[in-house]
């Protein structure tokens, strides 16, 4: 009996991996530094913080002078930037003009909400997308494949604010099955409250994962090792997980970076629609009133998250790709 | 006076439905728009009634949940200048005077007052008031609280309105004296709103910059104390059992405010019963809400008028005749139907009926009968513009997508301007940038007209007209009229509100003739109450009156 040829087992060239990781990390840090300046300069140029502090009311000259000095607004841009950057590096994200307290006080709970929403949305997108992609790939050319492709096309075309409204209308208002608003009381109640938002958030990404996984799985099913495994009578579940899916991982893993980026952006809309107290809701509010420090902090956190997610997804994809590793 | 920097929610909010509550309700007026809506809704479907109360509660409740349009940025009364913070704070902090359900002044923490000289107001304070931490209120607390509006380092949003206060002094254990730099009767009126808030002086001192934040909180004397502020999620108020006013002991043990910026989200949560109530019901949701059977929308008096502010008096709109022509060319009845689904009334004045509660009959006659009524007449309007020689001239109308109503409104005004022969540039501005239009002349340079949802924080017409006196900050277009200025000065020096009303009426006639702002329509104040709760007055005094204490179990 021959040994199974398929499952590509390889060893890791750790030095090469570490050097690559170091290079990529350096690039990420430089990108972050540049992004931090762009964010600061853009928000600095966007408007006068005094407008927020005085809420557009009649400003007395002495009030303007006092507030300008109090918040360091009389300093030149580079000084304000360096002061802000050193604060960020030491964990001080600045002072919220809107909330009149440290951003570090008002932001953590928002980050947790958005992280949970994106995580739930990501799980829904990956599980459903992968399942649909697998069914479509397995039945390529059949009616079920056509249904899956049409479903993907429909989901791609439905923006989150529409899917949110439709889901609320059907499952909350009409059927009264699921809550339409808020985060619940923690634990299972919170997960219960996140079912509709996570589904609304996942819609477009189900299509993305489904389409790409379908294509990747079709490709893997056509490979020589796959035919050999089928001929040897490998069980269908093992075929899928140990052969097709494993072979498709280098294609699928980079999607995680895209998912994180896309869902963070879409979460702004979904949080608004479902009244979730996340970063997106806070960002919209901060932008609308010109709360510079909050906008800067959230933009920086989002960019950092996206860069790190893409970095990790890239590393994982490389590790999973036999072409980039030495075969045994 | 006050304006909205977030007109989105304000517009869609005060619209509301027809459900006349039980016979106990006092009917003040009935409005039945007669124009069909753009959706083909009939006039009968759009009718609404303004009431002063909802039926009395039959007993206590554990608590209720309430929608806020946004999370308050602060609960410090000095920064409470918008709907959300005041909706909460009105139940937590008492003011020297109260704004009653009929929008007139009532005693609050002050039991009585005198006005011994035109610039001096003396207030006798209650002696049985304790703050939420159990410490008693004295004149020192009142002095410290009101004086904060005058401190430049605090930067109170009410600082401009209170700028004519020269001093606040303790003149007895339970007596304070406020002195103004010039006669200003409105200062007294504003003490029924946020400027009259009394906080513990010791708390102000102790908390410093954290006062009013989620970390520091507040310590006032209202019927509810702040229990929890879950940042980004909710504010929970707990009943204060040592509240001094037995008539306003809260029926509810707890009130939970949740933050719902999205109007569709609010409507859904009300229909599903996840949230029990909220102010400012979106006009486009009223029909569905009332049909849902989950509760009812009620309408009350409002002080808000939607207007277009004339910013450039050196351009084509510099002539009163052209401004009159433009107003006559706007189909305001149609606008009410299209933008507010019929839940509004066309008005020709900036100080609506609701703020004339203490006016004499004669004053009311002058203020509302001796004015121009600008009926829709595009033909005459076009002739007037041609006579004025402005045909072919250009104007810029600023708009912003802050609510479904604003784009409809701005387009209607632009269409009217074109009807009378003006060239129009409709300039769309981002909401954040639009709010800055109000802050300085530089930010509104090049703009001829911009909309506002202006509401008044006192039940006195002069609280509107003082804004239009020469040189005042909210007189954005720099309009000036000597006779009008003289009337405002005279009114401010007249402490009796009834006497003052005749002067205000004369000022209203001038503004109605000159049109420095073009009044479009007035929307009623609105509130959604779920089945099972009742008791609150739907009037706009909720911003400064402990309304949540009045909500209890429905029969």
Tab-separated table of C-alpha atoms in Angstrom, chain A residues 46-48 51-59 62-64 66-67 70 97-102 105-107 109-110 168-169 172-173 176 178-184 193 272-278 281-282 287-290, chain B residues 2-5 71-74 79 81-82 152-155 157 159-161 163 209-210 213-215 229 231-233 258-262 264-265 268-269 271-272 274-275 431-433 435-436 438-439 443 471-474 476:
chain	number	residue	atom	x	y	z
A	46	UNK	CA	-11.224	69.727	9.817
A	47	UNK	CA	-12.415	72.401	12.198
A	48	UNK	CA	-11.859	74.530	15.224
A	51	UNK	CA	-16.551	75.291	18.190
A	52	UNK	CA	-17.099	72.038	20.054
A	53	UNK	CA	-16.061	73.444	23.388
A	54	UNK	CA	-18.414	76.371	23.037
A	55	UNK	CA	-21.032	74.377	21.123
A	56	UNK	CA	-21.416	77.218	18.667
A	57	UNK	CA	-22.818	79.525	21.333
A	58	UNK	CA	-21.928	83.117	21.846
A	59	UNK	CA	-18.270	83.064	22.893
A	62	UNK	CA	-12.051	85.741	27.785
A	63	UNK	CA	-13.760	82.347	27.522
A	64	UNK	CA	-12.080	81.761	24.157
A	66	UNK	CA	-9.111	80.564	28.648
A	67	UNK	CA	-10.198	77.487	26.691
A	70	UNK	CA	-6.447	75.175	28.716
A	97	UNK	CA	-14.121	67.606	23.894
A	98	UNK	CA	-17.592	66.132	23.700
A	99	UNK	CA	-17.500	64.059	26.872
A	100	UNK	CA	-15.076	66.357	28.680
A	101	UNK	CA	-13.120	63.436	29.999
A	102	UNK	CA	-10.274	61.202	28.874
A	105	UNK	CA	-12.541	56.441	29.935
A	106	UNK	CA	-15.225	56.404	27.271
A	107	UNK	CA	-13.651	54.225	24.590
A	109	UNK	CA	-16.527	49.686	26.378
A	110	UNK	CA	-17.108	50.765	22.781
A	168	UNK	CA	-35.621	44.238	12.046
A	169	UNK	CA	-38.882	44.597	10.203
A	172	UNK	CA	-38.323	41.944	15.456
A	173	UNK	CA	-41.367	43.996	14.517
A	176	UNK	CA	-41.314	39.489	17.422
A	178	UNK	CA	-35.601	38.611	18.162
A	179	UNK	CA	-34.665	41.916	19.830
A	180	UNK	CA	-34.076	44.911	17.595
A	181	UNK	CA	-32.037	47.062	19.856
A	182	UNK	CA	-29.178	47.173	22.342
A	183	UNK	CA	-26.716	44.716	23.798
A	184	UNK	CA	-28.923	42.976	26.360
A	193	UNK	CA	-29.290	40.522	20.955
A	272	UNK	CA	-26.441	52.783	14.312
A	273	UNK	CA	-29.297	50.692	12.999
A	274	UNK	CA	-29.432	48.421	16.057
A	275	UNK	CA	-28.531	51.007	18.678
A	276	UNK	CA	-25.336	49.224	19.647
A	277	UNK	CA	-22.856	51.247	21.705
A	278	UNK	CA	-19.795	50.471	19.623
A	281	UNK	CA	-21.708	54.774	16.744
A	282	UNK	CA	-19.204	56.783	18.694
A	287	UNK	CA	-17.461	63.325	13.610
A	288	UNK	CA	-20.794	65.105	13.726
A	289	UNK	CA	-19.791	67.288	16.645
A	290	UNK	CA	-16.080	67.555	15.818
B	2	UNK	CA	-31.755	78.051	21.831
B	3	UNK	CA	-31.115	76.413	18.576
B	4	UNK	CA	-30.586	72.914	17.462
B	5	UNK	CA	-27.218	71.889	16.186
B	71	UNK	CA	-25.799	60.019	24.696
B	72	UNK	CA	-25.347	63.228	26.667
B	73	UNK	CA	-21.800	64.444	26.382
B	74	UNK	CA	-22.008	65.665	29.944
B	79	UNK	CA	-23.076	72.235	29.249
B	81	UNK	CA	-27.821	73.046	26.061
B	82	UNK	CA	-29.449	70.419	23.913
B	152	UNK	CA	-14.866	82.002	31.625
B	153	UNK	CA	-12.859	78.924	32.538
B	154	UNK	CA	-16.027	76.878	32.860
B	155	UNK	CA	-17.183	77.987	29.402
B	157	UNK	CA	-23.027	77.138	27.113
B	159	UNK	CA	-22.793	82.069	29.439
B	160	UNK	CA	-24.007	84.252	26.582
B	161	UNK	CA	-27.578	84.402	27.831
B	163	UNK	CA	-23.807	87.649	30.349
B	209	UNK	CA	-13.304	68.965	36.123
B	210	UNK	CA	-14.895	65.539	36.569
B	213	UNK	CA	-18.812	63.256	33.562
B	214	UNK	CA	-19.457	59.503	33.712
B	215	UNK	CA	-16.699	59.339	36.333
B	229	UNK	CA	-23.977	55.842	33.683
B	231	UNK	CA	-20.972	54.787	28.885
B	232	UNK	CA	-22.278	54.230	25.401
B	233	UNK	CA	-25.197	52.158	26.619
B	258	UNK	CA	-31.000	54.272	26.262
B	259	UNK	CA	-29.232	56.043	23.425
B	260	UNK	CA	-30.841	55.684	20.009
B	261	UNK	CA	-29.586	58.097	17.412
B	262	UNK	CA	-31.260	56.257	14.582
B	264	UNK	CA	-35.856	53.891	12.612
B	265	UNK	CA	-34.226	52.050	15.489
B	268	UNK	CA	-38.795	49.622	15.995
B	269	UNK	CA	-37.893	49.442	19.674
B	271	UNK	CA	-43.223	48.926	18.472
B	272	UNK	CA	-41.611	45.814	19.879
B	274	UNK	CA	-38.203	47.003	24.070
B	275	UNK	CA	-38.350	50.702	24.928
B	431	UNK	CA	-23.967	68.106	9.149
B	432	UNK	CA	-20.881	68.837	11.266
B	433	UNK	CA	-19.983	71.747	9.051
B	435	UNK	CA	-23.510	73.264	12.841
B	436	UNK	CA	-20.520	75.559	12.500
B	438	UNK	CA	-24.024	79.231	13.602
B	439	UNK	CA	-20.706	79.814	15.319
B	443	UNK	CA	-18.395	80.035	8.493
B	471	UNK	CA	-25.454	93.313	17.544
B	472	UNK	CA	-26.751	90.182	19.238
B	473	UNK	CA	-24.859	86.990	18.462
B	474	UNK	CA	-27.823	85.081	16.995
B	476	UNK	CA	-26.825	86.219	12.070
